[in-house]
Short mmCIF file of C-alpha atoms and ligand atoms in Angstrom, two decimals:
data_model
loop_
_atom_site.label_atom_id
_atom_site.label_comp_id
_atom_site.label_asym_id
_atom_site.label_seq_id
_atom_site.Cartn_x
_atom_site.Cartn_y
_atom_site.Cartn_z
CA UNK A 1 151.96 58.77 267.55
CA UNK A 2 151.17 62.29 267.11
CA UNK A 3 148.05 63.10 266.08
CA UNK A 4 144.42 61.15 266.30
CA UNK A 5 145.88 57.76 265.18
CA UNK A 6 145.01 55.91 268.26
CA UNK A 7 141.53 55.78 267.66
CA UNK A 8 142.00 55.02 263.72
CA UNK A 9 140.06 51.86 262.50
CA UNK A 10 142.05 49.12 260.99
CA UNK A 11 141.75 49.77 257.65
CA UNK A 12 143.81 53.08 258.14
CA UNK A 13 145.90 51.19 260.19
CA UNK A 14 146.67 49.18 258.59
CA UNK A 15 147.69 51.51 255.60
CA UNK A 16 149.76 53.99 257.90
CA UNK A 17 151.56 52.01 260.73
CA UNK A 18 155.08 50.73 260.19
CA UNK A 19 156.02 53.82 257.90
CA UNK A 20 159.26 55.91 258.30
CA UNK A 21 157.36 59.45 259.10
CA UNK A 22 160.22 62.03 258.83
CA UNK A 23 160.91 64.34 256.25
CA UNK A 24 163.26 62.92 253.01
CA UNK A 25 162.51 59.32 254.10
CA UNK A 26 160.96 57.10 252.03
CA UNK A 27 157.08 56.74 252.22
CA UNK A 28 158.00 52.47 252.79
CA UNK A 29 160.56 50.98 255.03
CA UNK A 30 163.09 49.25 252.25
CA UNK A 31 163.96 45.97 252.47
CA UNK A 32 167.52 45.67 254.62
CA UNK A 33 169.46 42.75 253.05
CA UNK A 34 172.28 42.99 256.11
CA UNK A 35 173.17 39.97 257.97
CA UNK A 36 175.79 42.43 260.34
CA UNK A 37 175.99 45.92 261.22
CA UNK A 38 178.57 48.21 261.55
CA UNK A 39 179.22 48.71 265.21
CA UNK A 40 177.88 51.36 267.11
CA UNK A 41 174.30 51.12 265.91
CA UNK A 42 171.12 48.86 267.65
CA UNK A 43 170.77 46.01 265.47
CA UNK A 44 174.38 44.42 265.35
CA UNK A 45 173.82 41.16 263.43
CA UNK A 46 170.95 39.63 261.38
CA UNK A 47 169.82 37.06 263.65
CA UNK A 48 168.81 39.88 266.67
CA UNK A 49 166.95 42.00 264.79
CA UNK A 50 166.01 43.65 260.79
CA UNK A 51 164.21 47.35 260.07
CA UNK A 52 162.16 45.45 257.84
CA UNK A 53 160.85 43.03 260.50
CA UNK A 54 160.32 45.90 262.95
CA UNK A 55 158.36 47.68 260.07
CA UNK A 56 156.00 44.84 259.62
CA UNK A 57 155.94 44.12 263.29
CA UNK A 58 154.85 47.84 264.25
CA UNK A 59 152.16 47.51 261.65
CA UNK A 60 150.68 44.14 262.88
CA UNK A 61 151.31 45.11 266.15
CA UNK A 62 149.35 48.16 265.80
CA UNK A 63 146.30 46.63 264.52
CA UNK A 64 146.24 43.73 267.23
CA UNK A 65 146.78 46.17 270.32
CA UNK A 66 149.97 44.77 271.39
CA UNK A 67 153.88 44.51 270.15
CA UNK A 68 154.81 41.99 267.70
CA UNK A 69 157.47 39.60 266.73
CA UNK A 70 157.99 37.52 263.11
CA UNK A 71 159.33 34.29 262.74
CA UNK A 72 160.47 32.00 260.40
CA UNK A 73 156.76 30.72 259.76
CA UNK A 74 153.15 30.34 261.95
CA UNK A 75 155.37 26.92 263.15
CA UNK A 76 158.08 28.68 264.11
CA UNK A 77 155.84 31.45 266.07
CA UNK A 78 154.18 28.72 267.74
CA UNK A 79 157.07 26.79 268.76
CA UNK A 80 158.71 29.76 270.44
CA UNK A 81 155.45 30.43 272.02
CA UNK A 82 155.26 26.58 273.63
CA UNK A 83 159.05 26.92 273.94
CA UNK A 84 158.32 29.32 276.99
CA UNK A 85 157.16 26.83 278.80
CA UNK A 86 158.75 24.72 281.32
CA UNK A 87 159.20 21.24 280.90
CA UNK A 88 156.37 18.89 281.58
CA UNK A 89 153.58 21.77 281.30
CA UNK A 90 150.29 20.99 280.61
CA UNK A 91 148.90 23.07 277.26
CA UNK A 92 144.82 22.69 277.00
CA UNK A 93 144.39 22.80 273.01
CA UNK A 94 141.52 22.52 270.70
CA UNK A 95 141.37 18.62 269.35
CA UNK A 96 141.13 19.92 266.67
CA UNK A 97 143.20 22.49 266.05
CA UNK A 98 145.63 23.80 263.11
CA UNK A 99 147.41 20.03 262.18
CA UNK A 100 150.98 21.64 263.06
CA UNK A 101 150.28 22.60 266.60
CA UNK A 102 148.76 19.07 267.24
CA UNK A 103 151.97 17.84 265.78
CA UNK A 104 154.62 19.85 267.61
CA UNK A 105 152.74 19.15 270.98
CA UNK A 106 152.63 15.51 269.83
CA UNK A 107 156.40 15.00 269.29
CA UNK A 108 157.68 16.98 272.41
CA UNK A 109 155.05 14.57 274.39
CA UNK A 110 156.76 11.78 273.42
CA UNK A 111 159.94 13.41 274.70
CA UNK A 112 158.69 13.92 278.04
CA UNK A 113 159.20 17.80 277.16
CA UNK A 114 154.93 19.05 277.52
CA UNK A 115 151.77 17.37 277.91
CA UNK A 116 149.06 18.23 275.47
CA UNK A 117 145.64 18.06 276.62
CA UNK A 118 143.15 17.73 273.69
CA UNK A 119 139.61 19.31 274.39
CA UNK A 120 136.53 20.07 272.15
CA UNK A 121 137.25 23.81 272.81
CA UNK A 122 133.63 24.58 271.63
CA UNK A 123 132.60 22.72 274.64
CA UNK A 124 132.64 26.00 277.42
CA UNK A 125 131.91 23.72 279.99
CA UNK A 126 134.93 20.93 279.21
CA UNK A 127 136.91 23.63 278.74
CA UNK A 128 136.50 25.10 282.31
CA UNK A 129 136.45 21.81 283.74
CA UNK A 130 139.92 21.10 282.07
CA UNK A 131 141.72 24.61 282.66
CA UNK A 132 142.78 23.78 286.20
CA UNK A 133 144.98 21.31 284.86
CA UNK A 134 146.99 22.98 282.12
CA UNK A 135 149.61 25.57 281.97
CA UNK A 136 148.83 27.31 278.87
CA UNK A 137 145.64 27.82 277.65
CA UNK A 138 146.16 27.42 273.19
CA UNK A 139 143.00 28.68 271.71
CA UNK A 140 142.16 29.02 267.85
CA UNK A 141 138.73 30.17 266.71
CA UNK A 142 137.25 29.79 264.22
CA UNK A 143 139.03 26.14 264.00
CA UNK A 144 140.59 24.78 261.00
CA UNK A 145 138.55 22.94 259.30
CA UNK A 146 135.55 22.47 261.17
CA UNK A 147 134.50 26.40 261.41
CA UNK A 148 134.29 25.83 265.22
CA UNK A 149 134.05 28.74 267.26
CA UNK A 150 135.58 29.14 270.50
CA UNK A 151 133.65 31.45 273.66
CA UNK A 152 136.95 33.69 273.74
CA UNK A 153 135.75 36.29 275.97
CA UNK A 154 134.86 33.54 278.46
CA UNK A 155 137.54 30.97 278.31
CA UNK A 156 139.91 33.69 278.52
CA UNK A 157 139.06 35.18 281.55
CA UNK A 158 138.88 31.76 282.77
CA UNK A 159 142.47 31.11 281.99
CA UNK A 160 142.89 34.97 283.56
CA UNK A 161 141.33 34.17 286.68
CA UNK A 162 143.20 30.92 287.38
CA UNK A 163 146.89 32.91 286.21
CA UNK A 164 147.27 30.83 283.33
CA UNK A 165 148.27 32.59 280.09
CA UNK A 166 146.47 31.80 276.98
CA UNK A 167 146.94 32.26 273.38
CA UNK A 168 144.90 32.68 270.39
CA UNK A 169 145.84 31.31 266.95
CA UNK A 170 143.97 34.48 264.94
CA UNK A 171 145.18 33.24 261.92
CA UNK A 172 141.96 32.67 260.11
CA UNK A 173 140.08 35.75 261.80
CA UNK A 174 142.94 37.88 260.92
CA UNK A 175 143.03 41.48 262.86
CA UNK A 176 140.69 42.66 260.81
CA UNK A 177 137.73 40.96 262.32
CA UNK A 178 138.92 39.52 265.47
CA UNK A 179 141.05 41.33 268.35
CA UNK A 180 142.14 38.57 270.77
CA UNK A 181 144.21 40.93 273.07
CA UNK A 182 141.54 42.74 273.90
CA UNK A 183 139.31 39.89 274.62
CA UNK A 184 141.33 38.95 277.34
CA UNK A 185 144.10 36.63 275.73
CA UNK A 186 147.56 36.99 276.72
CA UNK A 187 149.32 36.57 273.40
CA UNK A 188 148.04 36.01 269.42
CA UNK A 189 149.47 33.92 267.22
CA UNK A 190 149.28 34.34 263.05
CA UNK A 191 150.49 32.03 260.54
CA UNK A 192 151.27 35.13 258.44
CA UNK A 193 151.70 33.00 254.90
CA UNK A 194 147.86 32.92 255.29
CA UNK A 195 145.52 36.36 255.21
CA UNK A 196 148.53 38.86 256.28
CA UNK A 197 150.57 38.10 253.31
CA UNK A 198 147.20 37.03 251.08
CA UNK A 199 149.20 36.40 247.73
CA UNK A 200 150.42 32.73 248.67
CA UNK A 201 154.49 33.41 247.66
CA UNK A 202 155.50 33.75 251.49
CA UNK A 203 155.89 31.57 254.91
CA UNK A 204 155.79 34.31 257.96
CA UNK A 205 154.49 33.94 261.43
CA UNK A 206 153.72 35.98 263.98
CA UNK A 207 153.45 36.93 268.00
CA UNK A 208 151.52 40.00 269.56
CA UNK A 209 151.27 40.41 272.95
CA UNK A 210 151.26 43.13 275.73
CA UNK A 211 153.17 41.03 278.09
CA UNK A 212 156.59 42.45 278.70
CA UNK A 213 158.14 39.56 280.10
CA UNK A 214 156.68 37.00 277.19
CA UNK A 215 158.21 39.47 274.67
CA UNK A 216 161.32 39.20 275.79
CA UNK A 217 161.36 35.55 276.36
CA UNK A 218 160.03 34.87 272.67
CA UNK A 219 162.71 37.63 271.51
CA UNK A 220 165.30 35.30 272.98
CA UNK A 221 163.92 32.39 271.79
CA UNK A 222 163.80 34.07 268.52
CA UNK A 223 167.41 34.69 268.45
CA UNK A 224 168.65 31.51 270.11
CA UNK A 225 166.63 29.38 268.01
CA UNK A 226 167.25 31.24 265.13
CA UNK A 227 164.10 30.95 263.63
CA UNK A 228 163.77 34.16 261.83
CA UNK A 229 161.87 36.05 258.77
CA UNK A 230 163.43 36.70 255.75
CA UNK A 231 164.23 40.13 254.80
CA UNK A 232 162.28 39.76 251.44
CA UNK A 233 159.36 37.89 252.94
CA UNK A 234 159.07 40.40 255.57
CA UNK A 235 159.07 42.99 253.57
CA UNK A 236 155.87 41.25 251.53
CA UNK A 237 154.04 40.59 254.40
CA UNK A 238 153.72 44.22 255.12
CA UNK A 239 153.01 45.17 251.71
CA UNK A 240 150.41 42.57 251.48
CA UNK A 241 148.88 43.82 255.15
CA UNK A 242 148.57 47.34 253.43
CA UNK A 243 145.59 45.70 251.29
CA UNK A 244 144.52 42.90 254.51
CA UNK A 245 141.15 44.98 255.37
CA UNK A 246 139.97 45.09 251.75
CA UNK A 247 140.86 41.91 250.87
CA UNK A 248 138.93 40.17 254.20
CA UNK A 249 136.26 42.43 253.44
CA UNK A 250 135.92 41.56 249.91
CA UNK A 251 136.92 37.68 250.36
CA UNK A 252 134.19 37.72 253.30
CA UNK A 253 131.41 39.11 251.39
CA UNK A 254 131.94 36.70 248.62
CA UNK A 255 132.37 33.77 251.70
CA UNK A 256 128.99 35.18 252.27
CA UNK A 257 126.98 34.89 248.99
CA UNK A 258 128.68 31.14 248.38
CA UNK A 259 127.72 29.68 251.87
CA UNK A 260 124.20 31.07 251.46
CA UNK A 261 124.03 29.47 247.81
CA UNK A 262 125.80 26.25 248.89
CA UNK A 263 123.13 26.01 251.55
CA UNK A 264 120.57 25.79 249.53
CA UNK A 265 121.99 23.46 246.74
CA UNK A 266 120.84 19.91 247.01
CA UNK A 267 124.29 18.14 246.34
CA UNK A 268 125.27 19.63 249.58
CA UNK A 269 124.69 18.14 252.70
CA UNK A 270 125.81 20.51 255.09
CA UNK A 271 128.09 24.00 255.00
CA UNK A 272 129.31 25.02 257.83
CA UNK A 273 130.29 28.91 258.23
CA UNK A 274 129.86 31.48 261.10
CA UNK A 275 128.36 33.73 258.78
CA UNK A 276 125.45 31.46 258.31
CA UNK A 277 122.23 31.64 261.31
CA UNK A 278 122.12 27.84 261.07
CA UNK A 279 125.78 27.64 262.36
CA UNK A 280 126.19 26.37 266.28
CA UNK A 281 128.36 29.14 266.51
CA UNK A 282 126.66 31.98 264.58
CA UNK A 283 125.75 34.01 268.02
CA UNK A 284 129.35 33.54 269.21
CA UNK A 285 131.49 35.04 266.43
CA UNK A 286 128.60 38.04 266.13
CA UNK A 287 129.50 38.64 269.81
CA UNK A 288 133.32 38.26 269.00
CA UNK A 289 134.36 38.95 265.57
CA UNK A 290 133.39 42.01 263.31
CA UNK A 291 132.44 39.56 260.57
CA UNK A 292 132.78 35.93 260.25
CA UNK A 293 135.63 35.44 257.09
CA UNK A 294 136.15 34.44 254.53
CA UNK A 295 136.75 30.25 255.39
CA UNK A 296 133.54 27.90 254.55
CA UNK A 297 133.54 24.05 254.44
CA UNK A 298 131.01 22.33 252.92
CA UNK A 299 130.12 18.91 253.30
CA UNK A 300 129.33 16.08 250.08
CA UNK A 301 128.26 13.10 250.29
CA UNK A 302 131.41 11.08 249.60
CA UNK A 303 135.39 11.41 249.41
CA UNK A 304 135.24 10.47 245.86
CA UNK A 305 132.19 13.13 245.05
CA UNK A 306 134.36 15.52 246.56
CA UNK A 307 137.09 14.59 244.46
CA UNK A 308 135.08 14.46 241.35
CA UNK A 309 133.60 18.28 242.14
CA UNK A 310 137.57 19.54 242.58
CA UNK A 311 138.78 18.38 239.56
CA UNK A 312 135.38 19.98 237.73
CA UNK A 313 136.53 23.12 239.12
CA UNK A 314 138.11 25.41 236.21
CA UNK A 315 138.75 28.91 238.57
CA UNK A 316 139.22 27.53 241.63
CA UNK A 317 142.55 25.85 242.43
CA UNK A 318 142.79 22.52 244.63
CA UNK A 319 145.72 22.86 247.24
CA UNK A 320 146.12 23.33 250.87
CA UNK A 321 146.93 26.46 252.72
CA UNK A 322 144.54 29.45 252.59
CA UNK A 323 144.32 33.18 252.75
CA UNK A 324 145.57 34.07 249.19
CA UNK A 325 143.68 36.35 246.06
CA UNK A 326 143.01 33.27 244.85
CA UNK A 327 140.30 31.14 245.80
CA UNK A 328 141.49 27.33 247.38
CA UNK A 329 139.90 24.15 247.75
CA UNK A 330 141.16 21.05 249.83
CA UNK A 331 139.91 17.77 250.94
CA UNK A 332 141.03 17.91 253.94
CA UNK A 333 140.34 14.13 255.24
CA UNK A 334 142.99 13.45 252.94
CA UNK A 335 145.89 14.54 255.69
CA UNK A 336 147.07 12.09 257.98
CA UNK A 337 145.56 13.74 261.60
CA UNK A 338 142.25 15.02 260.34
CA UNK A 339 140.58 11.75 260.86
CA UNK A 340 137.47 13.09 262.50
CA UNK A 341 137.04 15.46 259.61
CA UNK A 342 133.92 13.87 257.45
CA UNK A 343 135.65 12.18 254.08
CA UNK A 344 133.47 14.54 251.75
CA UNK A 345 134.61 17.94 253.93
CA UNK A 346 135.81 20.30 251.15
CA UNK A 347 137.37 23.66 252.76
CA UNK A 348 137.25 26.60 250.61
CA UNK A 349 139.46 29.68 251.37
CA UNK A 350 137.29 32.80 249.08
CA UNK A 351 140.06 34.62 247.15
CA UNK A 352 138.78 38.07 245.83
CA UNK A 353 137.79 37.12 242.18
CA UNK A 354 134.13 38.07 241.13
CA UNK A 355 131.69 36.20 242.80
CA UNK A 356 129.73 35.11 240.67
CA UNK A 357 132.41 33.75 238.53
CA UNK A 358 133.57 31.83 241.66
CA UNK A 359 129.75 30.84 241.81
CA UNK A 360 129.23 29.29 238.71
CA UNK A 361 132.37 27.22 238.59
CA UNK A 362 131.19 25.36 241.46
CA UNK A 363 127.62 24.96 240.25
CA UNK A 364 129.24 23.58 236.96
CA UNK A 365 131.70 21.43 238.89
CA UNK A 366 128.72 20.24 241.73
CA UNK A 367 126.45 19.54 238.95
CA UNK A 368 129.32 17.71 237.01
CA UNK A 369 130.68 15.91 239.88
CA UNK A 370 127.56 14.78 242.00
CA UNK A 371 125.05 14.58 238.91
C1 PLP B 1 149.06 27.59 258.33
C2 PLP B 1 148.64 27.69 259.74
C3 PLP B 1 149.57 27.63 260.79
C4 PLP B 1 151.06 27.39 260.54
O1 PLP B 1 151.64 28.43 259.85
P1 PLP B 1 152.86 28.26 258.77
O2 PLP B 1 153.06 29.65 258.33
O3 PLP B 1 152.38 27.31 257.71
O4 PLP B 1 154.01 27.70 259.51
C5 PLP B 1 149.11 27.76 262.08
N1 PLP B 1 147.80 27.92 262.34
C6 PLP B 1 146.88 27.98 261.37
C7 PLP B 1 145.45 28.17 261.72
C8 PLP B 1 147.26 27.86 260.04
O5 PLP B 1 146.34 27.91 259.07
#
């Protein structure tokens, strides 16, 4: 870096890192279909490495503080991450954390392979109780679906103090409004399918961290596992993080006006969003996150209201995942593992249509569905 960039704000960031910056070069890293090299060059074969993937990985890198490396999918990033560890380690996890993670750590457990140790990470206290035990601190705040939000700067220099690494699954704060590395956490994790690729036609995931010898334990894992990015999805991803600050901002803002509307409707029982004073962890994610999203949940009274007010809707689309334009509702009781989710829980991830077009198809649909 040459000039001022290093104190740029994301949104330039994210616009100008990752670029090819000398003169006759293209203003965009092409895609590289290649899956070998001619010798004498760096890469050598597909599976070690892809100037696409070290495009996207300089930009997301550069706007989390740290270096990066893609994967397959957020699963895939994870598993490498877990895949670190030695066998029988102890990884302290939120109970209820992103479905997948509880999964993988639930089928190497029965293989003797890690022990998972399930805590209500918005608990401070259990947490630091717990830590002792575990090898790996997992973290993800805000949680998925329950808008829970994790004391970062203090469970991470918990985990610090003890020497036990700890990760943050940032995939719903994305960059933009939350910088785990420089919280204290040893290594984020991003589904990048979600916010980071934001138009819901790729699976990417993600590592950043400023720990030398984790890099090059996930790059091996990387390449021995062979988990790896697709040229053509990589390549998305960084065209979709070009647009990743406007979109959170705009999604966020809308997040904003819903929640506060929701609130006050009286077919909903509760909504639960950072953004929102009323929310137990309101103070927290002011302290820790430049804005609180763009993910709500709100609560109705039954699973078959909630059912009834999804099929109402006319803009918004019922389906899982999250992070896209387009604005998505899910039930998420309806997934086997989200039992202590409440059976009317409907998570909404705001897309950037006009808001008050997303507003009035779910008063229409509430007063439809719950009438
Ligand atoms: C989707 C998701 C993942 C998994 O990522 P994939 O890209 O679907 O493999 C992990 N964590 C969170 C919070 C997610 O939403």
């Amino acid at each position: 870096m040459t000039d001022g960039s290093s104190s740029w704000r994301p949104a330039t960031v994210a616009v100008t890192a990752g670029r090819p910056a000398g003169p006759g070069e293209p203003f965009s890293v092409p895609p590289t279909f290649a899956s070998t090299y001619r010798d004498g060059g760096t890469v050598g074969y597909g599976r070690w490495g892809n100037p696409t993937w070290t495009a996207l990985e300089d930009a997301l890198g550069a706007l989390e503080g740290g270096r990066a490396l893609t994967f397959a999918s957020g699963q895939a990033a994870m598993a490498a991450v877990l895949e670190t560890l030695p066998v029988g380690a102890a990884v302290l996890l939120p109970r209820d954390a992103y479905l997948g993670t509880r999964g993988f750590l639930a089928d190497v457990a029965t293989r003797g392979r890690l022990v998972a140790l399930p805590v209500d990470m918005t608990d401070t206290a259990a947490v630091l109780a717990q830590l002792a035990d575990a090898h790996l601190l997992w973290a993800e705040s805000p949680i998925n679906p329950l808008l829970g939000v994790v004391d970062l700067p203090v469970v991470l220099a918990a985990a610090a103090d003890l020497g036990i690494p700890s990760v943050v699954d940032n995939t719903f704060a994305t960059p933009v409004l939350q910088q785990p590395l420089a919280l204290g956490a040893t290594a984020v994790m991003h589904s990048a399918t979600k916010y980071i690729g934001g138009h819901s036609d790729l699976l990417l995931g993600a590592v950043v961290t400023r720990d030398e010898e984790l890099l090059a334990g996930l790059l091996a894992r990387r390449s021995l596992h062979g988990a790896i990015p697709g040229t053509q999805e990589a390549w998305l991803a960084l065209r979709g993080l070009r647009t990743l600050p406007l979109r959170v901002e705009r999604a966020q803002a809308t997040a904003g006006l819903l929640a506060e509307r929701l609130a006050q409707s009286p077919a909903v029982a509760r909504v639960r969003y950072p953004g929102l004073p009323s929310h137990p962890g309101h103070a927290l994610a002011a302290a820790q996150m430049s804005g609180p999203g763009a993910m709500l949940s709100f609560e109705l009274g039954s699973a078959e209201t909630a059912d009834a007010v999804t099929a109402g809707l006319r803009l918004i689309v019922g389906g899982t995942s999250l992070g896209g334009v387009e604005s998505t509702i899910d039930r998420r009781r309806r997934w086997a593992g989200e039992e202590r989710v409440p059976p009317g829980l409907l998570r909404l991830s705001v897309g950037i249509e006009d808001p008050e077009d997303l507003w009035s198809d779910l008063e229409q649909a509430l007063d439809r569905g719950v009438g």
